Amino acid sequence: MAEEIDLEAGEASAPPVRAGVPGAAALAFASNALAAIGTVWIFAMMLAIVADVVGRNLLNAPITGVAEVCARSVVAIVFLQVASAILSGRMTRADFFVRGLERATPRLMALVDALFSLVGAAVFLAILYSAWPDTVGAWRGSEYFGVQGVFTIPTLPFRAIIVVGSGFAVAAYLAVAASHLAAYRKARP
């Protein structure tokens, strides 16, 4: 039989952001608030999809725009929730490699985790940098998506969520990197 996965051990390997990191509490609060908005959005999206399916199949009256809004919403929800996932240590990683390295040399693992966090911050900074011009363009040009005359919705809120979510993800990864570097300094060589 396959081994059972020990979730507690996997979660314990990623230390929480320490109180000594400047602004950690405020960042955690804001990130959790964004994640909560994303969760409520998921629930609203599920209700809209069910209403559309019922309207389409039982009443022969689909709700216009549900598919378009839901397609854009998935990306927005991910960016609303990513910073909270980073701060809680729930980002995807190769545990088979991490657990062995952590047992052998916890200090080296803290350094690897800090490096991983810095790379993550760089990736989200690149996303923020590349999304910013489109967000400004959507603001200035009143950009919409959908079929004109049938259903349109502004793209600005969705683009702005990507920028804001990326900014919070950068801050979260930097806070986690600082936390791992503090663990590196405290660990025995």
PDB file of C-alpha atoms in Angstrom:
ATOM      1  CA  MET A   1       0.000   0.000   0.000  1.00  0.00           C
ATOM      2  CA  ALA A   2       1.041   3.582  -0.553  1.00  0.00           C
ATOM      3  CA  GLU A   3       2.327   5.605   2.369  1.00  0.00           C
ATOM      4  CA  GLU A   4      -0.028   8.084   3.932  1.00  0.00           C
ATOM      5  CA  ILE A   5       0.968  11.682   3.440  1.00  0.00           C
ATOM      6  CA  ASP A   6       1.818  13.469   6.664  1.00  0.00           C
ATOM      7  CA  LEU A   7       0.325  16.916   6.068  1.00  0.00           C
ATOM      8  CA  GLU A   8       1.483  18.259   9.405  1.00  0.00           C
ATOM      9  CA  ALA A   9       5.123  17.549   8.585  1.00  0.00           C
ATOM     10  CA  GLY A  10       4.820  19.241   5.179  1.00  0.00           C
ATOM     11  CA  GLU A  11       3.206  22.328   6.624  1.00  0.00           C
ATOM     12  CA  ALA A  12       5.719  22.616   9.449  1.00  0.00           C
ATOM     13  CA  SER A  13       8.654  22.884   7.035  1.00  0.00           C
ATOM     14  CA  ALA A  14       7.632  26.339   5.858  1.00  0.00           C
ATOM     15  CA  PRO A  15       8.040  28.707   8.820  1.00  0.00           C
ATOM     16  CA  PRO A  16       5.454  31.436   9.196  1.00  0.00           C
ATOM     17  CA  VAL A  17       6.499  34.999   8.595  1.00  0.00           C
ATOM     18  CA  ARG A  18       8.034  36.174  11.832  1.00  0.00           C
ATOM     19  CA  ALA A  19       6.773  39.160  13.755  1.00  0.00           C
ATOM     20  CA  GLY A  20      10.220  40.726  13.377  1.00  0.00           C
ATOM     21  CA  VAL A  21       9.625  41.260   9.658  1.00  0.00           C
ATOM     22  CA  PRO A  22       8.499  44.899   9.253  1.00  0.00           C
ATOM     23  CA  GLY A  23       4.840  45.155   8.288  1.00  0.00           C
ATOM     24  CA  ALA A  24       4.249  41.388   8.467  1.00  0.00           C
ATOM     25  CA  ALA A  25       0.999  41.678  10.441  1.00  0.00           C
ATOM     26  CA  ALA A  26      -0.453  44.322   8.128  1.00  0.00           C
ATOM     27  CA  LEU A  27       0.616  42.362   5.055  1.00  0.00           C
ATOM     28  CA  ALA A  28      -0.968  39.179   6.435  1.00  0.00           C
ATOM     29  CA  PHE A  29      -4.194  41.028   7.266  1.00  0.00           C
ATOM     30  CA  ALA A  30      -4.436  42.625   3.807  1.00  0.00           C
ATOM     31  CA  SER A  31      -3.551  39.368   2.046  1.00  0.00           C
ATOM     32  CA  ASN A  32      -6.162  37.454   4.008  1.00  0.00           C
ATOM     33  CA  ALA A  33      -8.737  40.156   3.217  1.00  0.00           C
ATOM     34  CA  LEU A  34      -7.979  39.807  -0.502  1.00  0.00           C
ATOM     35  CA  ALA A  35      -8.228  36.015  -0.203  1.00  0.00           C
ATOM     36  CA  ALA A  36     -11.607  36.388   1.527  1.00  0.00           C
ATOM     37  CA  ILE A  37     -12.840  38.573  -1.330  1.00  0.00           C
ATOM     38  CA  GLY A  38     -11.670  35.869  -3.732  1.00  0.00           C
ATOM     39  CA  THR A  39     -13.535  33.215  -1.769  1.00  0.00           C
ATOM     40  CA  VAL A  40     -16.773  35.217  -1.810  1.00  0.00           C
ATOM     41  CA  TRP A  41     -16.232  35.791  -5.535  1.00  0.00           C
ATOM     42  CA  ILE A  42     -15.942  32.021  -6.085  1.00  0.00           C
ATOM     43  CA  PHE A  43     -19.260  31.509  -4.317  1.00  0.00           C
ATOM     44  CA  ALA A  44     -20.936  34.254  -6.383  1.00  0.00           C
ATOM     45  CA  MET A  45     -19.481  32.780  -9.565  1.00  0.00           C
ATOM     46  CA  MET A  46     -20.840  29.328  -8.655  1.00  0.00           C
ATOM     47  CA  LEU A  47     -24.305  30.815  -8.093  1.00  0.00           C
ATOM     48  CA  ALA A  48     -24.158  32.611 -11.443  1.00  0.00           C
ATOM     49  CA  ILE A  49     -23.116  29.419 -13.255  1.00  0.00           C
ATOM     50  CA  VAL A  50     -25.897  27.382 -11.613  1.00  0.00           C
ATOM     51  CA  ALA A  51     -28.442  30.097 -12.437  1.00  0.00           C
ATOM     52  CA  ASP A  52     -27.210  30.165 -16.042  1.00  0.00           C
ATOM     53  CA  VAL A  53     -27.422  26.364 -16.368  1.00  0.00           C
ATOM     54  CA  VAL A  54     -30.917  26.292 -14.850  1.00  0.00           C
ATOM     55  CA  GLY A  55     -32.020  29.207 -17.012  1.00  0.00           C
ATOM     56  CA  ARG A  56     -30.505  27.680 -20.138  1.00  0.00           C
ATOM     57  CA  ASN A  57     -31.821  24.123 -19.668  1.00  0.00           C
ATOM     58  CA  LEU A  58     -35.119  24.543 -17.840  1.00  0.00           C
ATOM     59  CA  LEU A  59     -36.344  27.979 -18.857  1.00  0.00           C
ATOM     60  CA  ASN A  60     -34.628  28.314 -22.251  1.00  0.00           C
ATOM     61  CA  ALA A  61     -33.329  31.697 -21.037  1.00  0.00           C
ATOM     62  CA  PRO A  62     -29.558  31.743 -20.495  1.00  0.00           C
ATOM     63  CA  ILE A  63     -27.957  34.579 -18.573  1.00  0.00           C
ATOM     64  CA  THR A  64     -25.954  36.684 -20.978  1.00  0.00           C
ATOM     65  CA  GLY A  65     -22.280  37.171 -20.121  1.00  0.00           C
ATOM     66  CA  VAL A  66     -21.837  34.507 -17.447  1.00  0.00           C
ATOM     67  CA  ALA A  67     -19.232  32.603 -19.486  1.00  0.00           C
ATOM     68  CA  GLU A  68     -17.250  35.766 -20.256  1.00  0.00           C
ATOM     69  CA  VAL A  69     -17.268  37.049 -16.674  1.00  0.00           C
ATOM     70  CA  CYS A  70     -16.391  33.633 -15.220  1.00  0.00           C
ATOM     71  CA  ALA A  71     -13.502  33.182 -17.643  1.00  0.00           C
ATOM     72  CA  ARG A  72     -11.981  36.470 -16.500  1.00  0.00           C
ATOM     73  CA  SER A  73     -12.888  35.830 -12.870  1.00  0.00           C
ATOM     74  CA  VAL A  74     -10.750  32.705 -12.562  1.00  0.00           C
ATOM     75  CA  VAL A  75      -7.558  34.686 -13.209  1.00  0.00           C
ATOM     76  CA  ALA A  76      -8.675  37.507 -10.909  1.00  0.00           C
ATOM     77  CA  ILE A  77      -9.445  35.080  -8.081  1.00  0.00           C
ATOM     78  CA  VAL A  78      -6.009  33.472  -8.375  1.00  0.00           C
ATOM     79  CA  PHE A  79      -4.322  36.857  -8.051  1.00  0.00           C
ATOM     80  CA  LEU A  80      -6.538  37.792  -5.100  1.00  0.00           C
ATOM     81  CA  GLN A  81      -5.546  34.644  -3.214  1.00  0.00           C
ATOM     82  CA  VAL A  82      -1.889  34.129  -4.152  1.00  0.00           C
ATOM     83  CA  ALA A  83      -0.348  36.401  -1.482  1.00  0.00           C
ATOM     84  CA  SER A  84      -2.221  34.603   1.289  1.00  0.00           C
ATOM     85  CA  ALA A  85      -1.041  31.252  -0.092  1.00  0.00           C
ATOM     86  CA  ILE A  86       2.556  32.498  -0.119  1.00  0.00           C
ATOM     87  CA  LEU A  87       2.411  33.788   3.454  1.00  0.00           C
ATOM     88  CA  SER A  88       0.860  30.579   4.762  1.00  0.00           C
ATOM     89  CA  GLY A  89       3.510  28.393   3.087  1.00  0.00           C
ATOM     90  CA  ARG A  90       1.062  26.717   0.722  1.00  0.00           C
ATOM     91  CA  MET A  91       2.820  27.268  -2.587  1.00  0.00           C
ATOM     92  CA  THR A  92       3.661  24.145  -4.577  1.00  0.00           C
ATOM     93  CA  ARG A  93       7.073  22.597  -3.995  1.00  0.00           C
ATOM     94  CA  ALA A  94       8.826  19.261  -4.488  1.00  0.00           C
ATOM     95  CA  ASP A  95       8.543  17.806  -0.976  1.00  0.00           C
ATOM     96  CA  PHE A  96      10.542  14.679  -1.758  1.00  0.00           C
ATOM     97  CA  PHE A  97      13.592  16.890  -2.336  1.00  0.00           C
ATOM     98  CA  VAL A  98      12.822  19.424   0.367  1.00  0.00           C
ATOM     99  CA  ARG A  99      12.220  16.980   3.215  1.00  0.00           C
ATOM    100  CA  GLY A 100      15.477  15.125   2.645  1.00  0.00           C
ATOM    101  CA  LEU A 101      17.486  18.317   2.405  1.00  0.00           C
ATOM    102  CA  GLU A 102      15.771  19.778   5.464  1.00  0.00           C
ATOM    103  CA  ARG A 103      16.586  16.712   7.565  1.00  0.00           C
ATOM    104  CA  ALA A 104      20.206  16.706   6.416  1.00  0.00           C
ATOM    105  CA  THR A 105      20.942  20.435   6.677  1.00  0.00           C
ATOM    106  CA  PRO A 106      18.201  22.709   8.016  1.00  0.00           C
ATOM    107  CA  ARG A 107      20.431  25.748   7.615  1.00  0.00           C
ATOM    108  CA  LEU A 108      20.992  25.082   3.912  1.00  0.00           C
ATOM    109  CA  MET A 109      17.267  24.468   3.474  1.00  0.00           C
ATOM    110  CA  ALA A 110      16.499  27.879   4.993  1.00  0.00           C
ATOM    111  CA  LEU A 111      18.887  29.430   2.461  1.00  0.00           C
ATOM    112  CA  VAL A 112      17.277  27.487  -0.423  1.00  0.00           C
ATOM    113  CA  ASP A 113      13.827  28.593   0.756  1.00  0.00           C
ATOM    114  CA  ALA A 114      15.008  32.215   0.910  1.00  0.00           C
ATOM    115  CA  LEU A 115      16.394  31.935  -2.624  1.00  0.00           C
ATOM    116  CA  PHE A 116      13.143  30.351  -3.834  1.00  0.00           C
ATOM    117  CA  SER A 117      11.212  33.234  -2.257  1.00  0.00           C
ATOM    118  CA  LEU A 118      13.433  35.829  -3.937  1.00  0.00           C
ATOM    119  CA  VAL A 119      12.921  34.135  -7.307  1.00  0.00           C
ATOM    120  CA  GLY A 120       9.167  34.102  -6.641  1.00  0.00           C
ATOM    121  CA  ALA A 121       9.273  37.825  -5.862  1.00  0.00           C
ATOM    122  CA  ALA A 122      11.144  38.430  -9.127  1.00  0.00           C
ATOM    123  CA  VAL A 123       8.559  36.441 -11.115  1.00  0.00           C
ATOM    124  CA  PHE A 124       5.638  38.388  -9.666  1.00  0.00           C
ATOM    125  CA  LEU A 125       7.520  41.646 -10.140  1.00  0.00           C
ATOM    126  CA  ALA A 126       7.888  40.730 -13.822  1.00  0.00           C
ATOM    127  CA  ILE A 127       4.148  39.992 -14.005  1.00  0.00           C
ATOM    128  CA  LEU A 128       3.386  43.340 -12.360  1.00  0.00           C
ATOM    129  CA  TYR A 129       5.755  45.129 -14.741  1.00  0.00           C
ATOM    130  CA  SER A 130       4.209  43.500 -17.809  1.00  0.00           C
ATOM    131  CA  ALA A 131       0.584  43.993 -16.647  1.00  0.00           C
ATOM    132  CA  TRP A 132       0.949  47.659 -15.689  1.00  0.00           C
ATOM    133  CA  PRO A 133       0.902  49.161 -19.240  1.00  0.00           C
ATOM    134  CA  ASP A 134      -2.242  47.178 -20.159  1.00  0.00           C
ATOM    135  CA  THR A 135      -3.919  48.333 -16.940  1.00  0.00           C
ATOM    136  CA  VAL A 136      -3.103  51.972 -17.677  1.00  0.00           C
ATOM    137  CA  GLY A 137      -4.305  51.475 -21.259  1.00  0.00           C
ATOM    138  CA  ALA A 138      -7.568  49.994 -20.021  1.00  0.00           C
ATOM    139  CA  TRP A 139      -8.010  53.002 -17.720  1.00  0.00           C
ATOM    140  CA  ARG A 140      -7.290  55.584 -20.415  1.00  0.00           C
ATOM    141  CA  GLY A 141      -9.054  53.830 -23.286  1.00  0.00           C
ATOM    142  CA  SER A 142     -12.140  52.522 -21.477  1.00  0.00           C
ATOM    143  CA  GLU A 143     -11.352  49.027 -22.730  1.00  0.00           C
ATOM    144  CA  TYR A 144     -14.144  46.447 -22.665  1.00  0.00           C
ATOM    145  CA  PHE A 145     -14.484  42.785 -23.505  1.00  0.00           C
ATOM    146  CA  GLY A 146     -17.512  40.890 -24.777  1.00  0.00           C
ATOM    147  CA  VAL A 147     -19.743  41.377 -27.809  1.00  0.00           C
ATOM    148  CA  GLN A 148     -20.734  44.980 -28.369  1.00  0.00           C
ATOM    149  CA  GLY A 149     -24.486  45.346 -28.319  1.00  0.00           C
ATOM    150  CA  VAL A 150     -24.943  41.994 -26.585  1.00  0.00           C
ATOM    151  CA  PHE A 151     -22.754  42.050 -23.463  1.00  0.00           C
ATOM    152  CA  THR A 152     -19.685  44.070 -22.527  1.00  0.00           C
ATOM    153  CA  ILE A 153     -17.819  44.579 -19.274  1.00  0.00           C
ATOM    154  CA  PRO A 154     -14.823  46.831 -18.513  1.00  0.00           C
ATOM    155  CA  THR A 155     -11.437  45.097 -18.419  1.00  0.00           C
ATOM    156  CA  LEU A 156      -9.972  47.586 -15.932  1.00  0.00           C
ATOM    157  CA  PRO A 157     -11.094  45.828 -12.719  1.00  0.00           C
ATOM    158  CA  PHE A 158      -9.669  42.513 -13.881  1.00  0.00           C
ATOM    159  CA  ARG A 159      -6.388  44.060 -15.014  1.00  0.00           C
ATOM    160  CA  ALA A 160      -6.110  46.079 -11.796  1.00  0.00           C
ATOM    161  CA  ILE A 161      -6.582  42.927  -9.718  1.00  0.00           C
ATOM    162  CA  ILE A 162      -3.634  41.339 -11.527  1.00  0.00           C
ATOM    163  CA  VAL A 163      -1.464  44.367 -10.722  1.00  0.00           C
ATOM    164  CA  VAL A 164      -2.582  44.581  -7.081  1.00  0.00           C
ATOM    165  CA  GLY A 165      -2.335  40.817  -6.567  1.00  0.00           C
ATOM    166  CA  SER A 166       1.149  40.761  -8.086  1.00  0.00           C
ATOM    167  CA  GLY A 167       2.229  43.622  -5.829  1.00  0.00           C
ATOM    168  CA  PHE A 168       1.003  41.783  -2.757  1.00  0.00           C
ATOM    169  CA  ALA A 169       2.670  38.573  -3.972  1.00  0.00           C
ATOM    170  CA  VAL A 170       6.010  40.417  -4.302  1.00  0.00           C
ATOM    171  CA  ALA A 171       5.646  41.810  -0.785  1.00  0.00           C
ATOM    172  CA  ALA A 172       4.634  38.381   0.557  1.00  0.00           C
ATOM    173  CA  TYR A 173       7.605  36.630  -1.049  1.00  0.00           C
ATOM    174  CA  LEU A 174       9.989  39.295   0.294  1.00  0.00           C
ATOM    175  CA  ALA A 175       8.539  38.866   3.807  1.00  0.00           C
ATOM    176  CA  VAL A 176       8.899  35.088   3.543  1.00  0.00           C
ATOM    177  CA  ALA A 177      12.475  35.478   2.264  1.00  0.00           C
ATOM    178  CA  ALA A 178      13.291  37.691   5.251  1.00  0.00           C
ATOM    179  CA  SER A 179      11.774  35.084   7.545  1.00  0.00           C
ATOM    180  CA  HIS A 180      13.852  32.290   5.989  1.00  0.00           C
ATOM    181  CA  LEU A 181      17.019  34.389   6.197  1.00  0.00           C
ATOM    182  CA  ALA A 182      16.325  34.948   9.901  1.00  0.00           C
ATOM    183  CA  ALA A 183      15.928  31.170  10.300  1.00  0.00           C
ATOM    184  CA  TYR A 184      19.194  30.687   8.399  1.00  0.00           C
ATOM    185  CA  ARG A 185      21.042  32.976  10.815  1.00  0.00           C
ATOM    186  CA  LYS A 186      19.580  31.209  13.852  1.00  0.00           C
ATOM    187  CA  ALA A 187      20.180  27.634  12.625  1.00  0.00           C
ATOM    188  CA  ARG A 188      23.324  25.788  13.602  1.00  0.00           C
ATOM    189  CA  PRO A 189      25.957  25.368  10.879  1.00  0.00           C
TER     190      PRO A 189
END
